[in-house]
Coordinates of C-alpha atoms and ligand atoms in Angstrom, one line a residue:
M1 CA -27.6 -16.1 30.7
L2 CA -24.1 -17.5 31.4
Y3 CA -21.3 -16.3 29.2
S4 CA -19.7 -19.8 29.3
E5 CA -22.7 -21.1 27.2
I6 CA -21.9 -18.6 24.5
A7 CA -18.1 -19.3 24.6
D8 CA -18.8 -23.0 24.2
V9 CA -20.8 -22.3 21.1
F10 CA -18.0 -20.1 19.7
D11 CA -15.6 -23.0 20.5
R12 CA -17.8 -25.5 18.6
L13 CA -18.0 -23.1 15.6
E14 CA -14.2 -22.8 15.6
G15 CA -13.9 -26.5 15.7
T16 CA -15.8 -27.2 12.5
G17 CA -14.8 -26.5 9.0
S18 CA -18.3 -27.1 7.6
R19 CA -20.5 -24.1 6.9
L20 CA -23.6 -26.3 7.1
E21 CA -22.6 -27.4 10.6
M22 CA -21.9 -23.8 11.7
T23 CA -25.3 -22.8 10.4
S24 CA -27.0 -25.5 12.5
I25 CA -25.0 -24.8 15.6
L26 CA -25.9 -21.1 15.4
S27 CA -29.6 -21.7 14.6
D28 CA -29.9 -24.0 17.6
L29 CA -28.5 -21.2 19.8
F30 CA -30.5 -18.4 18.1
R31 CA -33.9 -20.2 18.8
T32 CA -33.2 -20.3 22.5
L33 CA -32.3 -16.7 23.0
E34 CA -34.2 -13.6 24.2
P35 CA -34.4 -11.2 21.3
S36 CA -32.2 -8.6 22.9
S37 CA -29.6 -11.2 23.9
L38 CA -29.7 -12.5 20.4
R39 CA -28.9 -9.1 19.0
N40 CA -25.9 -8.7 21.4
I41 CA -24.6 -12.2 20.7
V42 CA -24.7 -11.6 16.9
Y43 CA -22.5 -8.6 17.4
L44 CA -20.1 -10.5 19.8
S45 CA -19.7 -13.3 17.2
Q46 CA -18.2 -10.6 15.0
G47 CA -15.9 -9.3 17.7
K48 CA -18.0 -6.2 18.2
L49 CA -20.6 -4.6 20.5
H50 CA -22.4 -2.8 17.7
P51 CA -22.9 -3.0 13.9
N52 CA -19.8 -2.3 11.8
F53 CA -20.8 1.2 10.9
H54 CA -21.0 2.3 14.5
G55 CA -18.1 4.6 15.2
A56 CA -17.1 3.2 18.6
E57 CA -14.6 0.3 18.7
L58 CA -13.4 -2.0 21.5
G59 CA -10.1 -2.1 19.6
M60 CA -7.7 -3.1 22.5
A61 CA -4.1 -3.6 21.3
D62 CA -2.7 -7.1 21.8
K63 CA 0.0 -5.8 24.2
L64 CA -2.6 -4.3 26.5
V65 CA -4.7 -7.5 26.5
L66 CA -1.5 -9.4 27.3
R67 CA -0.8 -7.1 30.3
S68 CA -4.3 -8.0 31.7
V69 CA -3.5 -11.7 31.1
A70 CA -0.1 -11.3 33.0
F71 CA -1.9 -9.6 35.8
V72 CA -4.6 -12.3 36.2
S73 CA -2.4 -15.3 35.6
G74 CA 0.6 -14.1 37.7
V75 CA 2.9 -15.0 34.8
P76 CA 5.6 -12.3 34.1
E77 CA 5.0 -10.1 31.1
S78 CA 8.4 -11.0 29.6
R79 CA 7.4 -14.7 29.5
I80 CA 4.0 -13.7 27.9
D81 CA 5.8 -11.6 25.4
E82 CA 7.8 -14.7 24.3
L83 CA 4.7 -16.7 24.0
W84 CA 3.0 -14.0 21.9
K85 CA 6.0 -13.9 19.5
K86 CA 5.5 -17.6 18.9
E87 CA 1.7 -17.8 19.1
G88 CA 0.4 -14.4 17.8
D89 CA -3.1 -14.9 19.3
P90 CA -3.6 -13.4 22.7
G91 CA -6.8 -15.5 23.1
K92 CA -4.9 -18.8 23.0
I93 CA -2.2 -17.5 25.4
A94 CA -4.9 -16.4 27.8
E95 CA -6.6 -19.8 27.5
S96 CA -3.5 -21.8 28.3
L97 CA -2.3 -19.6 31.2
I98 CA -5.8 -19.5 32.8
K99 CA -6.0 -23.3 32.4
N100 CA -2.7 -23.5 34.4
R101 CA -3.6 -20.9 36.9
K102 CA -3.0 -22.5 40.3
Q103 CA -6.0 -21.1 42.0
A104 CA -9.0 -19.2 40.9
S105 CA -9.9 -16.0 42.8
L106 CA -11.6 -16.7 46.1
F107 CA -14.4 -14.3 45.1
S108 CA -14.8 -15.7 41.6
E109 CA -18.4 -16.1 40.4
P110 CA -19.8 -17.4 37.1
L111 CA -19.7 -14.7 34.4
T112 CA -23.0 -13.7 33.0
L113 CA -23.6 -12.2 29.5
E114 CA -24.9 -9.1 31.3
K115 CA -21.6 -8.6 33.2
V116 CA -19.6 -9.2 30.0
L117 CA -21.6 -6.6 28.1
K118 CA -21.3 -4.1 31.0
N119 CA -17.6 -4.4 31.2
L120 CA -17.1 -4.4 27.4
T121 CA -19.1 -1.1 27.3
L122 CA -16.9 0.3 29.9
I123 CA -13.8 -0.7 27.9
E124 CA -15.3 1.0 24.8
N125 CA -16.1 4.2 26.6
A126 CA -12.9 4.5 28.6
E127 CA -11.4 7.9 27.8
G128 CA -8.8 10.3 29.0
K129 CA -5.1 9.9 30.1
D130 CA -5.6 6.8 32.1
S131 CA -7.9 5.1 29.5
Q132 CA -5.5 2.3 28.9
D133 CA -5.3 1.4 32.6
K134 CA -9.0 1.5 32.8
K135 CA -9.5 -0.8 29.8
M136 CA -7.0 -3.2 31.4
K137 CA -8.8 -3.1 34.7
Y138 CA -12.2 -3.9 33.2
L139 CA -10.8 -6.8 31.1
S140 CA -8.9 -8.2 34.1
N141 CA -12.0 -8.1 36.1
L142 CA -13.7 -10.3 33.5
L143 CA -10.7 -12.6 33.1
M144 CA -10.6 -13.2 36.9
D145 CA -14.0 -14.9 36.7
S146 CA -13.3 -16.7 33.4
G147 CA -12.6 -20.3 32.6
P148 CA -10.0 -21.0 29.8
V149 CA -12.4 -21.0 26.8
E150 CA -14.3 -18.0 28.1
A151 CA -10.9 -16.2 28.4
R152 CA -9.9 -17.1 24.8
Y153 CA -13.0 -15.4 23.4
L154 CA -12.9 -12.4 25.7
C155 CA -9.4 -11.6 24.5
R156 CA -10.5 -12.1 20.9
I157 CA -13.6 -9.9 21.3
V158 CA -11.7 -7.0 22.7
T159 CA -9.1 -7.2 19.9
G160 CA -11.9 -7.6 17.3
R161 CA -10.4 -10.8 15.8
M162 CA -12.7 -13.7 16.6
R163 CA -11.2 -16.4 14.3
I164 CA -14.4 -18.5 14.5
G165 CA -15.1 -18.2 10.8
A166 CA -18.8 -17.3 11.1
G167 CA -19.2 -14.6 8.5
S168 CA -22.3 -12.5 7.9
M169 CA -23.6 -15.0 5.2
T170 CA -23.5 -17.9 7.7
I171 CA -25.3 -15.8 10.3
L172 CA -28.0 -15.0 7.7
D173 CA -28.4 -18.7 6.8
A174 CA -28.7 -19.5 10.6
L175 CA -31.3 -16.8 11.1
A176 CA -33.4 -18.1 8.2
E177 CA -33.1 -21.6 9.6
A178 CA -34.1 -20.5 13.1
F179 CA -37.0 -18.2 12.4
G180 CA -38.2 -19.0 8.9
T181 CA -37.5 -21.2 5.9
K182 CA -35.0 -21.2 3.1
A183 CA -37.5 -19.2 1.0
D184 CA -37.3 -16.3 3.5
R185 CA -33.6 -16.0 3.1
P186 CA -33.7 -13.3 0.3
D187 CA -36.0 -11.1 2.4
I188 CA -33.7 -11.5 5.4
E189 CA -30.7 -10.7 3.3
R190 CA -32.4 -7.7 1.8
A191 CA -33.1 -6.3 5.3
F192 CA -29.4 -6.7 6.1
N193 CA -28.3 -5.1 2.8
I194 CA -30.4 -2.0 3.5
T195 CA -29.5 -1.6 7.2
C196 CA -26.0 -3.2 7.4
D197 CA -27.0 -4.2 10.9
L198 CA -27.1 -8.0 11.5
G199 CA -28.0 -7.6 15.2
F200 CA -31.0 -5.4 14.4
V201 CA -32.3 -7.8 11.7
A202 CA -31.9 -10.7 14.1
E203 CA -33.8 -9.0 16.9
T204 CA -36.5 -7.9 14.5
L205 CA -36.9 -11.5 13.3
A206 CA -37.1 -12.9 16.8
L207 CA -39.7 -10.3 17.9
G208 CA -41.9 -10.1 14.8
G209 CA -40.9 -12.9 12.4
V210 CA -40.3 -12.6 8.7
D211 CA -43.2 -10.2 8.2
A212 CA -41.5 -7.7 10.5
V213 CA -38.3 -8.0 8.6
K214 CA -40.1 -7.4 5.3
D215 CA -41.3 -4.1 6.8
I216 CA -37.8 -2.8 7.5
K217 CA -37.2 0.3 5.3
V218 CA -34.2 2.3 4.3
A219 CA -33.5 5.1 6.8
V220 CA -31.2 8.0 7.4
G221 CA -28.4 6.8 9.7
S222 CA -28.5 3.2 8.6
P223 CA -25.9 2.7 5.8
I224 CA -27.0 0.7 2.8
K225 CA -24.8 -1.9 1.2
V226 CA -23.6 -0.5 -2.1
M227 CA -24.6 -1.7 -5.6
L228 CA -21.8 -2.8 -7.8
A229 CA -21.0 -3.1 -11.5
E230 CA -20.1 -6.0 -13.8
R231 CA -17.6 -5.6 -16.6
L232 CA -17.7 -6.2 -20.3
P233 CA -14.8 -5.9 -22.8
S234 CA -16.4 -3.5 -25.4
I235 CA -19.1 -0.9 -25.9
P236 CA -21.1 -2.9 -28.5
L237 CA -21.2 -5.8 -26.1
I238 CA -22.5 -3.5 -23.4
L239 CA -25.2 -2.2 -25.6
D240 CA -26.2 -5.7 -26.7
R241 CA -26.5 -6.7 -23.1
M242 CA -28.6 -3.6 -22.4
E243 CA -31.0 -4.3 -25.2
G244 CA -29.6 -1.6 -27.5
R245 CA -30.2 1.4 -25.2
C246 CA -28.7 2.5 -21.9
A247 CA -27.6 5.5 -19.8
M248 CA -23.9 6.2 -19.7
E249 CA -22.2 8.2 -17.1
F250 CA -18.5 9.3 -16.6
K251 CA -16.7 6.9 -14.2
Y252 CA -14.9 9.3 -11.8
D253 CA -11.8 8.0 -10.0
G254 CA -12.3 9.1 -6.4
I255 CA -13.8 7.9 -3.2
R256 CA -17.4 6.6 -3.1
V257 CA -19.5 8.2 -0.4
Q258 CA -23.0 7.4 0.7
A259 CA -24.4 10.6 2.2
H260 CA -27.2 10.4 4.8
I261 CA -28.8 13.8 4.9
G262 CA -31.0 14.4 7.9
K263 CA -32.9 17.5 8.9
D264 CA -30.0 19.1 10.7
S265 CA -27.1 16.7 10.4
V266 CA -25.3 14.8 7.7
K267 CA -23.3 11.6 7.9
L268 CA -21.1 10.3 5.2
Y269 CA -20.1 6.6 4.9
S270 CA -17.4 5.0 2.8
R271 CA -18.1 1.8 0.8
R272 CA -16.9 -0.1 3.8
L273 CA -19.5 1.8 5.9
E274 CA -16.9 3.7 7.9
D275 CA -18.0 7.1 9.0
M276 CA -16.2 9.6 6.8
T277 CA -18.0 12.8 7.8
S278 CA -14.9 14.2 9.4
N279 CA -12.9 13.6 6.2
F280 CA -15.3 15.6 4.1
P281 CA -16.9 18.2 6.4
D282 CA -17.1 20.7 3.5
I283 CA -19.0 18.2 1.4
A284 CA -21.3 17.2 4.2
A285 CA -22.3 20.9 5.0
E286 CA -22.7 21.7 1.3
L287 CA -25.0 18.7 0.7
R288 CA -27.2 19.8 3.5
R289 CA -27.4 23.4 2.1
Q290 CA -28.1 22.2 -1.5
C291 CA -30.7 19.5 -0.6
R292 CA -34.3 20.6 -1.0
A293 CA -35.7 17.6 0.9
D294 CA -35.8 17.3 4.7
E295 CA -34.2 13.9 4.4
A296 CA -32.3 12.1 1.6
I297 CA -29.7 9.4 1.0
I298 CA -27.5 9.8 -2.0
E299 CA -24.4 8.3 -3.4
G300 CA -21.6 10.1 -5.2
E301 CA -17.9 10.0 -6.0
C302 CA -15.7 12.6 -4.1
V303 CA -12.9 13.7 -6.4
A304 CA -10.0 16.1 -5.8
V305 CA -9.9 19.2 -8.0
D306 CA -7.2 21.8 -8.8
P307 CA -7.8 25.5 -8.0
D308 CA -9.5 25.9 -11.4
G309 CA -11.9 23.0 -10.6
N310 CA -10.3 20.5 -12.9
M311 CA -10.3 16.9 -11.7
L312 CA -7.1 15.5 -10.3
P313 CA -5.9 11.8 -10.2
F314 CA -7.1 9.6 -7.4
Q315 CA -4.0 9.9 -5.2
N316 CA -4.9 13.5 -4.4
V317 CA -8.2 12.6 -2.8
T318 CA -6.5 10.0 -0.5
H319 CA -5.1 12.9 1.5
R320 CA -8.7 13.2 2.8
R321 CA -8.6 9.6 4.2
K322 CA -6.2 10.6 7.0
K323 CA -7.2 10.3 10.7
H324 CA -5.4 13.5 11.8
G325 CA -4.7 16.9 10.4
M326 CA -8.0 17.1 8.5
D327 CA -8.4 20.9 8.8
K328 CA -5.3 21.4 6.8
A329 CA -6.1 18.6 4.3
V330 CA -9.6 20.2 3.8
E331 CA -7.8 23.5 2.9
D332 CA -5.0 21.9 0.8
Y333 CA -7.1 19.4 -1.2
P334 CA -10.4 20.8 -2.3
V335 CA -12.9 18.2 -3.5
K336 CA -16.2 18.0 -5.4
I337 CA -18.9 15.4 -5.1
F338 CA -20.4 14.0 -8.3
M339 CA -23.7 12.5 -7.3
F340 CA -24.9 9.4 -9.2
D341 CA -27.8 7.9 -7.3
I342 CA -30.5 8.6 -4.7
L343 CA -31.7 5.8 -2.4
M344 CA -34.2 7.8 -0.3
A345 CA -35.9 11.1 -0.8
G346 CA -38.2 12.8 1.7
G347 CA -38.7 9.5 3.6
E348 CA -39.5 7.5 0.5
D349 CA -37.6 4.4 -0.4
M350 CA -36.1 5.0 -3.8
T351 CA -34.1 1.7 -4.0
V352 CA -37.2 0.0 -5.4
R353 CA -37.7 2.5 -8.3
P354 CA -36.1 2.1 -11.8
F355 CA -32.9 4.0 -12.6
E356 CA -34.5 6.8 -14.8
E357 CA -37.0 7.7 -12.0
R358 CA -34.2 7.8 -9.4
R359 CA -32.1 10.0 -11.7
S360 CA -34.9 12.5 -12.2
V361 CA -35.7 12.6 -8.4
L362 CA -31.9 13.1 -7.8
E363 CA -31.9 16.1 -10.2
R364 CA -35.1 17.6 -8.6
T365 CA -33.9 17.2 -5.0
F366 CA -30.7 19.2 -5.3
D367 CA -29.6 22.7 -6.3
L368 CA -26.2 22.1 -7.8
S369 CA -23.2 24.2 -6.8
E370 CA -19.5 24.4 -7.4
M371 CA -19.0 21.6 -5.0
V372 CA -22.1 19.5 -5.5
K373 CA -22.5 18.2 -9.0
L374 CA -24.3 15.5 -10.9
T375 CA -22.3 12.9 -12.9
T376 CA -22.3 13.6 -16.6
M377 CA -24.9 11.3 -18.1
E378 CA -26.3 10.7 -21.5
I379 CA -28.8 8.2 -23.0
I380 CA -26.9 6.1 -25.6
N381 CA -28.6 4.3 -28.5
T382 CA -25.7 3.3 -30.8
P383 CA -22.2 2.0 -30.3
K384 CA -20.9 5.1 -32.1
E385 CA -22.6 7.4 -29.5
G386 CA -21.1 5.1 -26.8
E387 CA -17.6 5.4 -28.2
D388 CA -17.9 9.2 -28.4
F389 CA -19.1 9.4 -24.9
F390 CA -16.2 7.2 -23.7
G391 CA -13.7 9.4 -25.5
R392 CA -15.2 12.5 -23.8
A393 CA -14.9 10.7 -20.4
L394 CA -11.2 10.0 -21.0
G395 CA -10.7 13.6 -22.1
K396 CA -12.1 14.8 -18.7
K397 CA -9.5 12.5 -17.0
C398 CA -12.2 9.9 -15.9
E399 CA -11.3 6.2 -15.7
G400 CA -14.0 5.2 -18.2
I401 CA -17.7 4.9 -18.2
M402 CA -20.5 3.3 -16.2
A403 CA -23.4 2.0 -18.3
K404 CA -26.7 1.8 -16.5
S405 CA -29.7 -0.2 -17.4
L406 CA -32.9 1.6 -18.3
S407 CA -35.1 -1.4 -18.0
E408 CA -38.3 -1.6 -15.8
G409 CA -36.4 -3.8 -13.3
S410 CA -33.4 -1.4 -12.9
V411 CA -33.8 -1.0 -9.2
Y412 CA -31.0 -0.2 -6.8
R413 CA -29.8 -3.7 -5.8
A414 CA -28.1 -3.1 -2.5
G415 CA -25.1 -5.3 -1.9
S416 CA -25.1 -7.0 -5.3
R417 CA -22.9 -6.9 -8.3
G418 CA -24.8 -7.4 -11.5
F419 CA -25.4 -6.4 -15.1
L420 CA -27.8 -3.5 -14.3
W421 CA -24.5 -1.5 -14.1
I422 CA -21.6 -2.3 -16.4
K423 CA -18.3 -0.6 -16.2
Y424 CA -15.9 -0.1 -19.0
K425 CA -12.4 1.4 -18.4
K426 CA -9.6 2.6 -20.4
D427 CA -7.4 -0.3 -19.2
Y428 CA -9.7 -2.9 -20.8
E429 CA -8.6 -1.6 -24.2
E430 CA -4.9 -2.1 -23.4
A431 CA -4.8 -4.9 -20.9
L432 CA -6.5 -8.3 -21.1
T433 CA -8.0 -7.9 -17.6
D434 CA -9.2 -5.3 -15.1
S435 CA -7.3 -4.6 -11.9
F436 CA -7.9 -7.1 -9.1
D437 CA -8.5 -6.2 -5.4
L438 CA -6.9 -9.2 -3.6
V439 CA -6.7 -10.2 0.0
V440 CA -3.3 -11.0 1.6
V441 CA -3.5 -14.5 3.2
G442 CA 0.2 -15.3 3.6
A443 CA 3.8 -14.1 3.2
F444 CA 7.1 -15.7 2.1
Y445 CA 10.3 -14.5 3.7
G446 CA 12.5 -12.5 1.4
R447 CA 16.0 -13.5 0.2
G448 CA 19.0 -11.4 -1.1
K449 CA 18.1 -7.7 -0.9
R450 CA 14.8 -8.6 0.8
A451 CA 16.3 -10.8 3.5
G452 CA 14.8 -10.2 6.9
K453 CA 11.6 -8.9 5.4
Y454 CA 8.5 -10.3 3.7
G455 CA 9.6 -10.8 0.1
A456 CA 6.3 -11.9 -1.5
L457 CA 2.7 -12.3 -0.5
L458 CA 0.1 -15.0 -1.1
M459 CA -3.0 -13.4 -2.5
A460 CA -6.6 -14.6 -2.7
V461 CA -10.1 -13.8 -4.1
F462 CA -13.3 -14.4 -2.2
D463 CA -15.7 -17.1 -2.9
E464 CA -19.1 -15.7 -2.0
E465 CA -20.8 -19.1 -2.1
T466 CA -18.5 -20.9 0.3
G467 CA -17.2 -17.9 2.3
E468 CA -13.7 -19.1 1.6
Y469 CA -10.6 -17.2 0.3
C470 CA -9.0 -19.0 -2.6
T471 CA -5.5 -18.2 -3.8
V472 CA -4.7 -16.7 -7.3
C473 CA -1.1 -15.6 -7.1
K474 CA 2.2 -15.1 -5.3
L475 CA 2.9 -11.4 -5.5
G476 CA 6.4 -10.1 -5.3
T477 CA 6.5 -7.2 -7.8
G478 CA 5.6 -3.6 -7.5
F479 CA 6.8 -3.2 -3.9
D480 CA 9.0 -0.2 -3.2
D481 CA 11.4 0.0 -0.2
A482 CA 8.9 2.0 1.9
F483 CA 6.1 -0.6 1.3
L484 CA 8.4 -3.5 2.0
D485 CA 9.4 -1.8 5.3
S486 CA 5.7 -1.1 6.2
M487 CA 4.5 -4.7 5.6
P488 CA 5.0 -6.0 9.2
D489 CA 3.2 -3.1 10.7
M490 CA 0.3 -3.6 8.2
L491 CA 0.1 -7.3 8.5
D492 CA 1.6 -8.8 11.6
E493 CA -1.5 -8.2 13.8
Y494 CA -3.3 -10.7 11.5
I495 CA -0.8 -13.5 11.8
S496 CA -2.4 -16.9 12.3
E497 CA -0.4 -19.8 13.7
E498 CA -2.0 -22.2 11.2
R499 CA -3.8 -21.8 7.9
P500 CA -7.0 -19.9 8.8
R501 CA -10.0 -22.2 8.1
M502 CA -11.6 -19.8 5.7
V503 CA -8.5 -19.9 3.5
D504 CA -8.3 -22.5 0.7
A505 CA -4.7 -22.9 -0.4
D506 CA -2.4 -25.6 -1.8
M507 CA 0.6 -23.3 -1.7
I508 CA 2.1 -23.0 1.8
P509 CA 3.6 -19.7 2.8
D510 CA 6.0 -19.1 5.6
V511 CA 3.4 -17.0 7.5
W512 CA -0.4 -17.2 7.4
F513 CA -2.6 -14.2 7.9
L514 CA -6.3 -13.8 8.7
P515 CA -7.8 -12.4 5.4
T516 CA -8.0 -8.7 6.2
V517 CA -5.7 -6.4 4.1
V518 CA -6.7 -5.8 0.4
L519 CA -4.2 -4.7 -2.2
E520 CA -4.8 -3.6 -5.8
V521 CA -3.0 -5.8 -8.3
V522 CA -2.7 -5.8 -12.1
A523 CA -1.6 -8.8 -14.2
A524 CA -0.7 -9.7 -17.7
E525 CA -3.4 -12.3 -17.9
I526 CA -5.5 -14.9 -16.1
S527 CA -4.3 -18.4 -16.8
L528 CA -5.2 -21.9 -15.7
S529 CA -3.0 -22.9 -12.8
P530 CA -2.5 -26.3 -11.1
I531 CA -1.3 -24.6 -7.8
H532 CA -4.0 -22.0 -7.2
T533 CA -7.4 -22.8 -5.8
A534 CA -9.7 -20.1 -7.2
A535 CA -12.5 -21.7 -9.3
K536 CA -10.7 -25.0 -9.1
G537 CA -12.2 -27.6 -11.4
I538 CA -14.6 -25.1 -13.0
V539 CA -12.9 -24.3 -16.2
K540 CA -10.7 -27.4 -16.2
E541 CA -10.4 -30.4 -14.0
D542 CA -7.6 -30.1 -11.5
A543 CA -6.8 -26.5 -12.4
G544 CA -7.7 -23.2 -10.8
L545 CA -7.3 -19.6 -12.0
G546 CA -4.0 -17.9 -11.5
L547 CA -2.6 -14.5 -12.4
R548 CA 0.4 -14.2 -14.7
F549 CA 3.0 -11.6 -13.9
P550 CA 1.0 -10.0 -11.0
R551 CA 2.2 -6.5 -9.9
F552 CA 1.1 -4.4 -7.0
T553 CA -0.2 -1.0 -8.2
G554 CA 0.8 0.8 -5.0
R555 CA -2.9 1.2 -3.9
V556 CA -3.9 -0.4 -0.6
R557 CA -7.7 -0.7 -0.8
E558 CA -8.4 0.7 2.7
D559 CA -11.9 1.3 1.4
K560 CA -12.6 -2.4 0.9
G561 CA -12.9 -5.2 3.5
P562 CA -11.9 -8.7 2.7
E563 CA -15.5 -9.7 1.6
E564 CA -15.5 -6.8 -0.8
C565 CA -12.4 -7.9 -2.7
T566 CA -12.6 -9.5 -6.2
T567 CA -14.7 -12.6 -6.1
V568 CA -14.2 -16.0 -7.7
N569 CA -17.2 -15.2 -10.0
E570 CA -15.6 -11.9 -11.1
A571 CA -12.3 -13.7 -11.8
L572 CA -14.2 -16.2 -13.9
S573 CA -16.0 -13.5 -15.8
M574 CA -12.7 -11.7 -16.4
F575 CA -11.3 -14.9 -17.7
E576 CA -14.2 -15.1 -20.2
M577 CA -13.8 -11.4 -21.0
Q578 CA -10.1 -12.1 -21.7
S579 CA -10.9 -14.9 -24.1
Q580 CA -13.4 -12.6 -25.9
N581 CA -10.7 -9.9 -26.1
K582 CA -8.2 -12.4 -27.5
E583 CA -10.6 -13.5 -30.2
S584 CA -11.4 -10.0 -31.3
Ligands
ATP1 P1 -13.3 0.0 -9.1 O1 -12.1 -0.7 -8.4 O2 -13.2 0.0 -10.6 O3 -13.6 1.4 -8.5 P2 -15.2 -1.2 -7.5 O4 -15.0 -2.7 -7.2 O5 -14.8 -0.3 -6.4 O6 -14.5 -0.9 -8.8 P3 -17.4 -1.3 -9.1 O7 -18.9 -1.5 -8.9 O8 -16.7 -2.3 -9.9 O9 -16.7 -1.0 -7.8 O10 -17.3 0.1 -9.9 C1 -18.1 1.1 -9.4 C2 -17.3 2.1 -8.6 O11 -17.0 3.2 -9.5 C3 -18.2 2.7 -7.5 O12 -17.9 2.0 -6.3 C4 -17.8 4.2 -7.5 O13 -16.9 4.4 -6.5 C5 -17.2 4.5 -8.8 N1 -17.9 5.4 -9.7 C6 -17.4 6.4 -10.3 N2 -18.3 7.0 -11.1 C7 -19.5 6.3 -11.0 C8 -20.8 6.5 -11.5 N3 -21.0 7.4 -12.4 N4 -21.7 5.6 -11.1 C9 -21.5 4.6 -10.2 N5 -20.2 4.4 -9.7 C10 -19.3 5.3 -10.1

């Protein structure tokens, strides 16, 4: 297959703002592809060669890509550097310079998908002292044979920033349209939620149809999308919602880990499905030792502890998120894991079993130790029991409690936030809202003391239904000098020349960013706002939801991707929770 056919489809996707149209462009393409090409093209559309959780990354830096562009176009690097400062997108620069290239290489031949995949794999595997030169060579080799649009997407694939706006939800819609009906969409989405591998789901569908997809099972090595909790403003309301009876667990403030325990190896994944095994090698080894089953998948919260084993605040466990110097961090910052769920045991899918059964299988499957613990859990029948349990959780320095449904239907809902789990934190008593995890979509240049820096950020929530990021506040408080100085390093690689199509904003910042970086923000309250676009028109005509007095807490949510940030629906339910709090 010619790579130009795929690049043309990416170009058409980039040219439309309509999710419906994107779905139909993609489904038309998907129907025509061989199953294995389909798998690869699904990964490429996300700027990758593999599913997200796969450790290897193409990850070429912009500067290196631009050196290849300079080499192939014959334009001096200094001129390209100027263009880059203005444009920010190496893909567009490559496109315009290749368009103006006087003469294509004499030996140029049409690029095939096969050749593109071969060279991208070489780029990914390049190692050693001269790895940068090798990567440049393999990319240049592809650019030599590229037309302008092909070059645009090659440069974007290798930097991992495709800018075509086709998120995983759109791809799932297109797969359902191409290989099934609307009614099959939930089965296809479940397969994605329990494997986190869109390419694999696509290939399975193309090979065996929806029945084959229904047969996909949870397995060690395929991370499962995490189940998430809703919030309610008081313990009596939680019990009401849970029909008068629920399990309550301490809510530990650490790092969530999904452990895939195989016969002789263990992998730990973060909530974002990054491989964290090297950050918690002690936990990985201890889980294998203490697990009685050959295979299991469990979830737990890793929390830092002092030499006496007492829990320490969240900041301490973040030392374990570093990329380098882990040996020392493992020694200096001991941790424990508090296990709260089991998703597979001895090859059996536990996600379809109710909570109480999962909990007892979890208890039976592990021998506990100093490092491997279970969350403290109790069955609660009255508000008084709940309040007492909450008090004990706070006494142990936990954030609050997680209430878990005991109903027949209390299965593990991979990838979904619902009322089967309800969280209640200390902050809900004091503040009117919970903290928000917001995505940076823009920045405003600072003035006065902040002149020459970004002074404030435009922040957004995610609308799961439309795939758009809608603004909720301009954030300028809570930044210390070190954070202000670090902003360009953290954000500039995501600069977008114009408003990214997936961003819905009326407020216009000085600089736009592709939604990528997530920050934790607290606010005095959620109010109706004429200038913000979150939930616009839902509570009141012509008004969206905005945050009053937003403040950065200092916590960059590296464990969350943009699609895992606070959603429009969560903001709406917090707005309701706030109204209930005000009434009471
Ligand atoms: P938060 O920012 O409050 O941690 P979140 O958006 O990361 O919330 P939620 O589903 O809202 O995720 O809250 C559940 C989180 O709480 C889990 O992701 C997990 O990291 C943590 N946690 C701590 N203790 C428990 C527990 N006993 N059961 C489930 N999750 C727990």
